[in-house]
Amino acid sequence: MSSIIYGNTRYQGDRSLLKQDLDYKYPEGLNLRPGSELHERIKSEVLTRAQESAAVMSSRFSSWNDIDKSLTCYIPTDEAENKVKSEDVRKPVSIVFPYTYAIAETLISYLVSAFLQDPIFRYEGMGPDDVVGAILLEKVVEQHCIKNKVGLGLHTMLYDSVKYGLGIVGPSWKSSRMFSGNSLENIDPYLSLPDINVAVHEVQKGEYYGWINKTNYYDLLTAESNDPDMFNVRYLKALRGTRTSIYPSDSSMRNLKSGLTASEDNGTTFPVDRIFKYIKLIPKEWKLGTSEYPELWLFCLASDEIVIKARPAEFDHGMIPITTCAPDFDGYSAVPLSRLEILQGLQTTLDWLFNSHIANVRKAINDMIIVDPFLVNIKDLESPEPGKIIRTRRPAWGRGVKDAVQQLAISDITRGNIADSGWIVQWMQKISGADDSMMGSLRQGGPERLTGAEFKGTRTGAVSRLERVARVIGMQAMQDIGYFFASHCQQMMQDEVYVKVTGDWQDVLIKEYGIPERGRIAVSPKDIDINYDIIVRDGSVPGGNFSDAWIQMFGILGQNPELAQKFDIVRIFTHIARNLGAKNVNDFVRRGGNINPIIQPDQQVAAQAQAGNLLPFGGMQ
C-alpha cells in the first residue's frame, strides 16, 4: 500500500483495486481489464518496443546536453570561482561564449522566413474540376493554422531540428465546442521512441512510432469522460508510482541555468506518464480481431501498467501520423547529427580560449605584491578602500618607501586568445553557413572597404546553402504535414465553415460564387472532396532571390514593346513585389475588370486615332 496526497487529503493507494471490476465497456467486445491476458500482452509489446527505442535514443542524450548548455550560456562554476563570485559579484567567472546561440538564431530566422508565409500550405487541383475546390481547401487549412497557432509548432520543430538534428511533430485533428480543425503537436526528441531500424526520414517504413507524454490523473479522468476511446483511467489510483521506467526524469539540460527540473513529488501531486505507440500489426495474431492483414493501431499505456487506449488508427491516408524534420540527415541514420553538434568542438575551444584569458586577467588584477612587513603596516595595505593611506612602521621612518612594497611581475600568456577566438568564430561561420551578412552585420577589419560586389557574392553563397537546407525540410516535413492536414480535412470535417475571400485567389472566388469583395464563403465538406497536389516551397526568402536582377529586367521589359507583348508585366511586377517582402500585393489591384494594354509605335497610334479607331483614355462620353 502506498500513500498519495491530494491537496490536504491523503489517499491510500491499494493494488487490490486492480482486481475489481470498475464496469468499463471495452471496444469491439475485447477484454482489456488490467490483468487480463490481452491487456498484459499489449502492455508487454508496448514496453518492449519502447525499451528498444530508448536504448538507442538515450545514447545521444550526452551530446544533446552539451547543446543545451551552449544555448543556455552555462558552465558549472568550480569552488574557486564560487568564492570569487561571492566576494565580488562584478568579477566574471566561466561562461559559454554564446556564438552557437547566435548561429542557431540565424538559421531559425531564415527557416521561419522561408516557411511561415501565409498561407503556410499551398494546394492546387489535379484536374479542371478540382481548381476551385483546391482553393477552398487551402483557405480552410489556412484558417486552421491561424486558429490553432500551427506556426508555433512549426517553429519548435525547426528549432529542434537545428539543435538536435531531429524535429518531430504529430499532425492531429483537434475538436472542441468552439472550433474543430487541424492542429500540430510537438514531440520532445528526449521523449521520442521511434523505430530505430529505419532512417529518420522514413517513418512510414517503420513498424511503429512512439513517444512519452507527461500529464496528470485529473486531466486523464476528464478526458475519459469525453473520449469514448479511453478506459481504465480509474485503475491508476491503485498504483504506487506513476512515472514511466523508460525515461523516469527529465534527461535534457534546458533548465540547468534556472535550476528548474521536470521532476515532480509523487507525494503531493498525481503525475502520470503515458507511452503512445502507433504499431503495425496483424489483428488475428494479437487477438484483436479476425483480419490476417496488417493494420495500424494506436495504444496508450499509462504508468507502464494500465492500457487506457487501444483502437485502430482509422485514417483514410493509412499512414502513421508523425512527421520528422532532419535537415542534416545522411539518408541512412535513425538519429542523425545536428548542425550545432558538428560545431560543438569549436564551441568548446572558443569557450576555453575566452575563459582562460578571463582567468588570467582576474589573476593579474588581484594585486600580487611582495611586501616587507617590518617596514609597512599590513592592515593599511589590505584595506580595499580607494584613495587609502598606507603608513610605514616606526623603524622605517625617515628612510623612504622605495623598497617597502613591490608589484610581482606577471606575464599575460593568454594575450593572443582573443585574436584566436576570432579565427575560431570565422570557421564556425564557414561550417554553419551563417556568416556576418546573414546575421545582419558587415565584415570587420581588413585593409580595404567592403565592396557591394563582395557583400552580394558572400550573401548569395550563404543564402544558397540555407536554401538547400530549406528545400530538404520542405520535402521531408512540410510536404507531409500539408498532406496530413488536407486528408484530415476531407475525412473529419463535418460542418460548414466560413473562409475569407482575400489573397491570391480573390478574383477567382468572387467570379465563381458571385459574392461581394472581402466577403466570406461557406465551405462544405463536399466542396473540398477533390484531388489535389501539394505545392512545396522552394526554400527562398523574401529579398533573397536576386531582386536587383529582376528589377533591372523589369525596366528593360517596360522599354521594349516587343518584350512587353510577350511577357505579362503585371505578373512580373507582382512577383518582384512579393520577393521584396510585400505580403498584400493583391490589396492594391483595381477591381471591376482588367485592362489589357497593347503597346504600339507612336506613328501607328497617331494613324489609328486620325482614322477614328482610337479615342483618348478617359475621353469617351
C-alpha angles and dihedrals in degrees: 000000000000134000124236122179122215109191104303095343127085122219119202106218112219123190090204085080087075089067094055126094107238091186099250119168107219125207122263091006091287122155104235099156113137109269096026119127093248093045092052092046092055092045092052094047093049094047094046093054092043092053092049091053094044092052090061100035094049090058087069096051095088092057092044089051089058089054091050090053092048092052094047092048092233135147119168108246122233126228095269093051092048088055091050091049093049093050096048122005090199093066112096122237132190115309139168109258097233100227095117086056091052091051092048091051091050094050093046092047090055094047093047090052090048098050112019095073118127117283094034093192123042127198136186130191120253094216138026091264092053099056099092092037090055090051091052091046089053090051093050093049090047089055091050090051091054097044096046096036094238089170090070091054091049091050091054090047091052092046092051091049091055094044103039102014089245131080117180130192136171115214108213142166112250119200129188138153091266104039143004124197150104119321136180122223120196121223117208109234087221088061100039122117108192129170098268092199094078133056118270094252094048101074092144091058092058126094094230146356127204146166141183122250124193118215138133138257096253095055090047091051090051091048091050091056090055102034117070090196094064125084144151094046093129090060088069089079089072096062126100096207127028100189122100119247090219096073106357094176141024106285095189128093095215093115097040095108095052094040093233120137135190093232117115133199109248088202095068104026138036106229119174128199116209127199112209117197131181104199131182107221145154106248094211092056092049092043090240095120145328101273116116094197127085119271132181114243133183120219130183120196117190121207091349088282116065126058105215099170134031120159142129113271094239100195120149089222091057092215135125101262094228127111126195128200116202110155095175096048121137096216095252113050122095091212112025129196119263126231090247091051089057088055095046095095091053091045090053091050091048091052091050094050092048097043095044089055091049090049091051093048091048089053092048096052094052090089100243100197140165115226137181103226090198090065104034134055100241095202091058090050094050094053111113093206116122118239091022126168117231113203124208120226121255096261089060097051112126094008099092129242102255099115099028097091130018131182113236110239112246125189119208103225090173095060091113095049095091092053089047089051090060089053091052090049091054091054091048088054093049094049096045098041090232102119130168094276092054089050091053097252133108129238112276128214129006130119094267135057120255107263125214091241092052092049093049093046094049093046093046091054093049092046091051091054092049091045087060090055091047093049091054091050090049092055096038103043117000094053092051094045090050090051093049092048093051094045092048090051092053093046105038107027106106107165136049117268129195121231131187120255098227139112132038097342099045096113093046093052094044090051093046098047102025095226130147119273115273090015129129133257126215109229119198126195088253092058093062097042092111142117112261145174124218117236108220115207116242095231096251123133131214109282095015102093100083094277094177091059091051091050091051092049090049090056090051092049092052092053098044114072094196094053091044090058094051099043129056102240094188093056092046090052090049090051092051092048092051092046089054090055105268107145100181105046092139091062088073098050115111113246128214102060140337127260115215106200122207116207116216134169116272093246092054092048091050091050092050092048091050089051090053095245094116132046128195112267109264091012097103114108 
